[in-house]
mmCIF file with all atom_site columns, C-alpha atoms in Angstrom:
data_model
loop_
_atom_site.group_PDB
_atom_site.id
_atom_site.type_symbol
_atom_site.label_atom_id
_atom_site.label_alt_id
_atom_site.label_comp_id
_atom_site.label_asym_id
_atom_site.label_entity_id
_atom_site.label_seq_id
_atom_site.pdbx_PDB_ins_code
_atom_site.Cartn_x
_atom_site.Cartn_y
_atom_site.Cartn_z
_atom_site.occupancy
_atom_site.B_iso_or_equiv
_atom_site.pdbx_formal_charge
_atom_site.auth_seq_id
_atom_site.auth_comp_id
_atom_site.auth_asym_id
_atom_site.auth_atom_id
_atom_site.pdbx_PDB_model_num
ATOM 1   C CA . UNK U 1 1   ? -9.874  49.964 133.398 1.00 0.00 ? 1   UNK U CA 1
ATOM 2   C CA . UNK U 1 2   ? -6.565  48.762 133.041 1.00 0.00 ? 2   UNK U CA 1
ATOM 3   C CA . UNK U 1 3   ? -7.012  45.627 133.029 1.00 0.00 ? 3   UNK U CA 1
ATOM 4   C CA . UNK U 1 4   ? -10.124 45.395 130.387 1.00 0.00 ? 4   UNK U CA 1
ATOM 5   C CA . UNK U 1 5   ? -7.607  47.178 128.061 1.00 0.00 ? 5   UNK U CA 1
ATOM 6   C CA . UNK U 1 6   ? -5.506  44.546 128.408 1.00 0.00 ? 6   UNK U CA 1
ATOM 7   C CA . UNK U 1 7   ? -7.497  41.556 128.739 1.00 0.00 ? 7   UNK U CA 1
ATOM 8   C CA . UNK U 1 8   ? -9.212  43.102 124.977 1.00 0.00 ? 8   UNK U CA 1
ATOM 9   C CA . UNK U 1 9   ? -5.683  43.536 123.278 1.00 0.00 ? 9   UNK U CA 1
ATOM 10  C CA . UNK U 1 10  ? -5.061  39.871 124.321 1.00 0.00 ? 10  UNK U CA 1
ATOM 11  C CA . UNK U 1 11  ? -8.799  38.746 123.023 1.00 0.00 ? 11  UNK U CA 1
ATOM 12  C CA . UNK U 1 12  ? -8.298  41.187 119.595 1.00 0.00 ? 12  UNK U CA 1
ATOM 13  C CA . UNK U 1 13  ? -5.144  38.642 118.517 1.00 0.00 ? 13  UNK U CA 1
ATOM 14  C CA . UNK U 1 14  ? -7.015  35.953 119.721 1.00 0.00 ? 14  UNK U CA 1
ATOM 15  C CA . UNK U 1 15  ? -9.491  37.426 117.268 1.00 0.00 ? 15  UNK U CA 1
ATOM 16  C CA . UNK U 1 16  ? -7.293  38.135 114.668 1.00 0.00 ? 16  UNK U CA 1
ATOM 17  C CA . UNK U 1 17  ? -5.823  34.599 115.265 1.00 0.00 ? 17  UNK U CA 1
ATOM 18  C CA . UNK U 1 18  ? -9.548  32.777 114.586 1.00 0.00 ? 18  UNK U CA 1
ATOM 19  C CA . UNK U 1 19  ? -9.764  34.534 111.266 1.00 0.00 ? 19  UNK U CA 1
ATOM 20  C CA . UNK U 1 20  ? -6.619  33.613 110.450 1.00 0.00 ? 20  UNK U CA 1
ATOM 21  C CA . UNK U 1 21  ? -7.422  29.715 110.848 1.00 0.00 ? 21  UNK U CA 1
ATOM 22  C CA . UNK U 1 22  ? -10.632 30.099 108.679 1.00 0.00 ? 22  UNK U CA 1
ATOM 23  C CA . UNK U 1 23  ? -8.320  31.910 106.177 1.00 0.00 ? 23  UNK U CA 1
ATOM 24  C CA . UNK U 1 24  ? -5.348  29.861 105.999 1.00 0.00 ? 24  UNK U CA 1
ATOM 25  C CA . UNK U 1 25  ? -6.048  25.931 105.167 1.00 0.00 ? 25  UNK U CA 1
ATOM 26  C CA . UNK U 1 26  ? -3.188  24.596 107.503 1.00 0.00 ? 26  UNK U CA 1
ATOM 27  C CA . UNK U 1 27  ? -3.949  22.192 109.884 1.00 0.00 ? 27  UNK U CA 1
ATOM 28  C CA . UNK U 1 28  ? -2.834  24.896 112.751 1.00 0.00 ? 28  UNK U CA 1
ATOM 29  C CA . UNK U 1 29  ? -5.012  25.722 115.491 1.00 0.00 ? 29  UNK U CA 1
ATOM 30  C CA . UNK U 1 30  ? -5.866  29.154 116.375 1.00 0.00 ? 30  UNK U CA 1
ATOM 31  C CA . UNK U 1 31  ? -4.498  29.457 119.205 1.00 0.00 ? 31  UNK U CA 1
ATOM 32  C CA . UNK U 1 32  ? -0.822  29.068 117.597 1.00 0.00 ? 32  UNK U CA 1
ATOM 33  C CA . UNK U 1 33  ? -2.149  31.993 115.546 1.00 0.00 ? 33  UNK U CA 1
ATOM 34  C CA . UNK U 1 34  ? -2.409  33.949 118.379 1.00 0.00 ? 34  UNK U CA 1
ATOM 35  C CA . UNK U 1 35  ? 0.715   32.954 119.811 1.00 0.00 ? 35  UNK U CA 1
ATOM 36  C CA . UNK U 1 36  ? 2.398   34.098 117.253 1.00 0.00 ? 36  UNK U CA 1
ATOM 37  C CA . UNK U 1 37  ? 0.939   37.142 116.287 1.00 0.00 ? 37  UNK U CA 1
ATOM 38  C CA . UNK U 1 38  ? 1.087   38.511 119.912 1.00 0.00 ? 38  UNK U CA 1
ATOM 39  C CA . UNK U 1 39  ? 5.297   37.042 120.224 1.00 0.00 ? 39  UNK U CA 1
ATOM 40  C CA . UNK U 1 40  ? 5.674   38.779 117.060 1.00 0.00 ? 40  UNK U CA 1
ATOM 41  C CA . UNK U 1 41  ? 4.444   41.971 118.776 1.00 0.00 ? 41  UNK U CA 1
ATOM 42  C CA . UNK U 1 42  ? 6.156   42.067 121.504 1.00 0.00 ? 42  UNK U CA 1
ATOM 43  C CA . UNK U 1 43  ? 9.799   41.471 120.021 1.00 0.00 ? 43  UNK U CA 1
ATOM 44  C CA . UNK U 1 44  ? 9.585   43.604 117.149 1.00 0.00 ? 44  UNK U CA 1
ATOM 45  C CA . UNK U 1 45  ? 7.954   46.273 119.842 1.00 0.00 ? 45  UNK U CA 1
ATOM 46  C CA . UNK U 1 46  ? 4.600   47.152 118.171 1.00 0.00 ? 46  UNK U CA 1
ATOM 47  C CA . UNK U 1 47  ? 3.254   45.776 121.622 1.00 0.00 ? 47  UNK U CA 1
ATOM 48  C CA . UNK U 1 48  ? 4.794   46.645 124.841 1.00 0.00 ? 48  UNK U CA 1
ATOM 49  C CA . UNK U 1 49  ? 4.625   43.794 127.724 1.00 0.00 ? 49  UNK U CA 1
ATOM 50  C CA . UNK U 1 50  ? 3.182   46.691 129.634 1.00 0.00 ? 50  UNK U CA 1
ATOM 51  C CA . UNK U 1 51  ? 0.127   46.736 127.895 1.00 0.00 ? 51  UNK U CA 1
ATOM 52  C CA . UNK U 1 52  ? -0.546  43.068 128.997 1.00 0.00 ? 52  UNK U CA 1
ATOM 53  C CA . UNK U 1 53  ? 2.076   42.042 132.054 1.00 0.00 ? 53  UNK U CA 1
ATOM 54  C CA . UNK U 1 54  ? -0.881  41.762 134.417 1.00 0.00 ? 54  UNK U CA 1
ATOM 55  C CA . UNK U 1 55  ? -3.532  40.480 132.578 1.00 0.00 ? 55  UNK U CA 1
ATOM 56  C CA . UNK U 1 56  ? -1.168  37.462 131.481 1.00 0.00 ? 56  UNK U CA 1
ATOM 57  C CA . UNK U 1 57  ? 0.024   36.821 135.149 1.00 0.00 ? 57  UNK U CA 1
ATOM 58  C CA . UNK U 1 58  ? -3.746  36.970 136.158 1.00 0.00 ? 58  UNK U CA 1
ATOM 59  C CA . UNK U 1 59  ? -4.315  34.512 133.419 1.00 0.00 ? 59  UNK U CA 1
ATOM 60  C CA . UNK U 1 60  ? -1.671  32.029 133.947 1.00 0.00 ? 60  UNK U CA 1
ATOM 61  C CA . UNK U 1 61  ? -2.381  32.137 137.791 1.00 0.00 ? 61  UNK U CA 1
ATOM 62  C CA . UNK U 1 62  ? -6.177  30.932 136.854 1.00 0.00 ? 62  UNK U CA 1
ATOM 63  C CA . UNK U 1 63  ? -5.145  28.539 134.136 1.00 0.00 ? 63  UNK U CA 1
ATOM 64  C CA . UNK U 1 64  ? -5.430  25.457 136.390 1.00 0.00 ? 64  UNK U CA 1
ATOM 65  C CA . UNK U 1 65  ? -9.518  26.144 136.520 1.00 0.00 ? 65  UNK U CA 1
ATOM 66  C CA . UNK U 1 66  ? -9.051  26.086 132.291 1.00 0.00 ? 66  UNK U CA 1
ATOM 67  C CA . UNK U 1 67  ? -8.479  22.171 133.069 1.00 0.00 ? 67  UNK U CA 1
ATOM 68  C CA . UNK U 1 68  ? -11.149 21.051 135.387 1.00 0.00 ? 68  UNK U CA 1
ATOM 69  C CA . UNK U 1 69  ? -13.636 21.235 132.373 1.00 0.00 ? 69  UNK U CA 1
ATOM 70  C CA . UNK U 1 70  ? -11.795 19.029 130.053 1.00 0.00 ? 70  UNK U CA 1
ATOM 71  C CA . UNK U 1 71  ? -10.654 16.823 132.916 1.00 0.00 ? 71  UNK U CA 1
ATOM 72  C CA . UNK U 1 72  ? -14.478 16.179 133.798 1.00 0.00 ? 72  UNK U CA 1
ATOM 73  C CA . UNK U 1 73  ? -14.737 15.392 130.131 1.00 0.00 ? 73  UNK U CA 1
ATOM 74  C CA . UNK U 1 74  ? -12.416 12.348 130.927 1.00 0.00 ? 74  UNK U CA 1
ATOM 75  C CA . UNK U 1 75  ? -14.294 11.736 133.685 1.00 0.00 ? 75  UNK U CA 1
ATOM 76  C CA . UNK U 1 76  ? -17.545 11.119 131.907 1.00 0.00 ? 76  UNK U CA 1
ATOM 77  C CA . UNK U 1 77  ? -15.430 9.544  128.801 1.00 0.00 ? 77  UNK U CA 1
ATOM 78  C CA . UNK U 1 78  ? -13.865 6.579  131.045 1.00 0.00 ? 78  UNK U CA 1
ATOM 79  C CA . UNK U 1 79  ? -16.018 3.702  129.750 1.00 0.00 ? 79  UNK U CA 1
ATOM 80  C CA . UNK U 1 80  ? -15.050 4.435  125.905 1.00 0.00 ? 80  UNK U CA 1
ATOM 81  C CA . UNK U 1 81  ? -11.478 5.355  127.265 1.00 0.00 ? 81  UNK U CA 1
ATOM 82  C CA . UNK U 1 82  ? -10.913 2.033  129.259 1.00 0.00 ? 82  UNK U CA 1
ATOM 83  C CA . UNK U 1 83  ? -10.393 0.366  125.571 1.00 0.00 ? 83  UNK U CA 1
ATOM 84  C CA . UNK U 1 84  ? -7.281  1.955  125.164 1.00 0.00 ? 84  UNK U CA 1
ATOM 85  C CA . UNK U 1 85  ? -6.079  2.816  128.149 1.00 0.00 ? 85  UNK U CA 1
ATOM 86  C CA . UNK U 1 86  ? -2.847  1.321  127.358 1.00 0.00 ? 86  UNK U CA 1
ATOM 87  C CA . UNK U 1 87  ? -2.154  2.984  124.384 1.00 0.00 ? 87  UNK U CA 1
ATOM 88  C CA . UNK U 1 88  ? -3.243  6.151  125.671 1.00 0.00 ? 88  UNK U CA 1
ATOM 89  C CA . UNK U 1 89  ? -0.568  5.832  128.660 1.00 0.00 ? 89  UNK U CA 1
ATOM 90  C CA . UNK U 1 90  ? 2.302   4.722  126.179 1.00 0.00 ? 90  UNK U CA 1
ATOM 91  C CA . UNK U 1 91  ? 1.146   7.635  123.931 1.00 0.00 ? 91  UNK U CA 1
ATOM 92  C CA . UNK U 1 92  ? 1.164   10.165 127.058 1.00 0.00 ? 92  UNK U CA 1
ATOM 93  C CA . UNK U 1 93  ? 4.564   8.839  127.959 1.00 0.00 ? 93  UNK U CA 1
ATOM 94  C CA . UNK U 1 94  ? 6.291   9.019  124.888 1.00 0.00 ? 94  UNK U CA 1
ATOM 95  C CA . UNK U 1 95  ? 5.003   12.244 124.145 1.00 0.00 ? 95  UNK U CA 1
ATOM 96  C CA . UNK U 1 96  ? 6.025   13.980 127.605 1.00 0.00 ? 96  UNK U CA 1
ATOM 97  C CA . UNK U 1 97  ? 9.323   12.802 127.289 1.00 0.00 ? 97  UNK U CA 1
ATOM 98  C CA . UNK U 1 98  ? 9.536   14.281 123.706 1.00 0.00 ? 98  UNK U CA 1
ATOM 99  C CA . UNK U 1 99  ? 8.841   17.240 124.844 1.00 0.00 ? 99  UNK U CA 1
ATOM 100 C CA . UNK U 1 100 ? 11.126  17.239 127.854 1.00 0.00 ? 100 UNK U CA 1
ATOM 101 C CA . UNK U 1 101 ? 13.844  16.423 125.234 1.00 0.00 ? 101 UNK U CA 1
ATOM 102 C CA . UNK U 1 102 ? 12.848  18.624 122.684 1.00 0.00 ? 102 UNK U CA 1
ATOM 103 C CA . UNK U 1 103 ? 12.592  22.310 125.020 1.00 0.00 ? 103 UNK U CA 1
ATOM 104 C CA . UNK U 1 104 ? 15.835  20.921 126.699 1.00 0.00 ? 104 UNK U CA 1
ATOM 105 C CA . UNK U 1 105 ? 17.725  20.992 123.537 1.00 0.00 ? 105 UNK U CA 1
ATOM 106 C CA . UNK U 1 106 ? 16.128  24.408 122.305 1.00 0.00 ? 106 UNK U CA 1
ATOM 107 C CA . UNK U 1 107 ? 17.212  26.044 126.240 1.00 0.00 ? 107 UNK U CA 1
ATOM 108 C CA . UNK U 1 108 ? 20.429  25.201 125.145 1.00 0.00 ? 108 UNK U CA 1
ATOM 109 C CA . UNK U 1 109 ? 21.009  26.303 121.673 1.00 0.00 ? 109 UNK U CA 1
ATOM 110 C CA . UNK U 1 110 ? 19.245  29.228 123.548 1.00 0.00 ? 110 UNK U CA 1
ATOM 111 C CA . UNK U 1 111 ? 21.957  29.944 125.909 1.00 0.00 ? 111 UNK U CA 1
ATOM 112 C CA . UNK U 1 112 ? 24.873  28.795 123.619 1.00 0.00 ? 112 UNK U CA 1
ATOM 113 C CA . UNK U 1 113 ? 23.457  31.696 121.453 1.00 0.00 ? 113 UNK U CA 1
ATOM 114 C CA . UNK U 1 114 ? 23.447  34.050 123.925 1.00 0.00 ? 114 UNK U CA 1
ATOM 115 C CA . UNK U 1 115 ? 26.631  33.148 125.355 1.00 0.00 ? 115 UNK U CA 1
ATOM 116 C CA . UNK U 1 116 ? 28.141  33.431 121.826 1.00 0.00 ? 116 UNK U CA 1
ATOM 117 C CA . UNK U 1 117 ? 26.460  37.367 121.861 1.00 0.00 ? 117 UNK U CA 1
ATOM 118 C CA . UNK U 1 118 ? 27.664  38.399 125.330 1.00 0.00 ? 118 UNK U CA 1
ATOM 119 C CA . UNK U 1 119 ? 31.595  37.257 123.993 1.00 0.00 ? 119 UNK U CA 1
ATOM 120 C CA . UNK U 1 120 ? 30.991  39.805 120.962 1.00 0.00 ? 120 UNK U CA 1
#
């Protein structure tokens, strides 16, 4: 029972989260929505991560099956891919290492932050 609780306080922002895309005309995906709604929750304490610890570790631990679908999308996509293969490798590449750059900097300024509290 636990865990349905959970899993439907996780689908509810998820929810909330869709309407919010169909409100809103940004160019944001729902998902983000979510994200934020449910981050917002848990830091200003409205939502406890005990009401949905287990259901997100059972989640992330079956998130690799969330890619096999899209991946046999690929799969099936290769002949119109092949065309621009190489631009969808230099896009890949550029894009994972902006990334790697960009949540190194923010750990960072996250622990110069923190380190800057903890001296208080």
């Amino acid at each position: 029972m636990k865990y349905i609780l959970q899993f439907g306080i996780i689908l509810l922002i998820s929810f909330i989260g869709e309407l919010l895309n169909r409100v809103i005309p940004l160019p944001i995906p729902a998902s983000i929505y979510g994200m934020l709604i449910l981050f917002t929750a848990l830091c200003t304490g409205v939502l406890k991560l005990s009401h949905v610890r287990e259901t997100g570790k059972f989640l992330i631990i079956i998130m690799p099956l969330m890619f096999i679908a899209p991946a046999v999308g690929l799969i099936e996509s290769w002949e119109i891919m092949q065309e621009f293969i190489v631009a969808i490798i230099v896009i890949s590449i550029v894009s994972t290492i902006a990334v790697i750059g960009a949540a190194g900097h923010i750990t960072q300024l996250i622990i110069k932050f923190k380190g800057k509290e903890e001296k208080r």
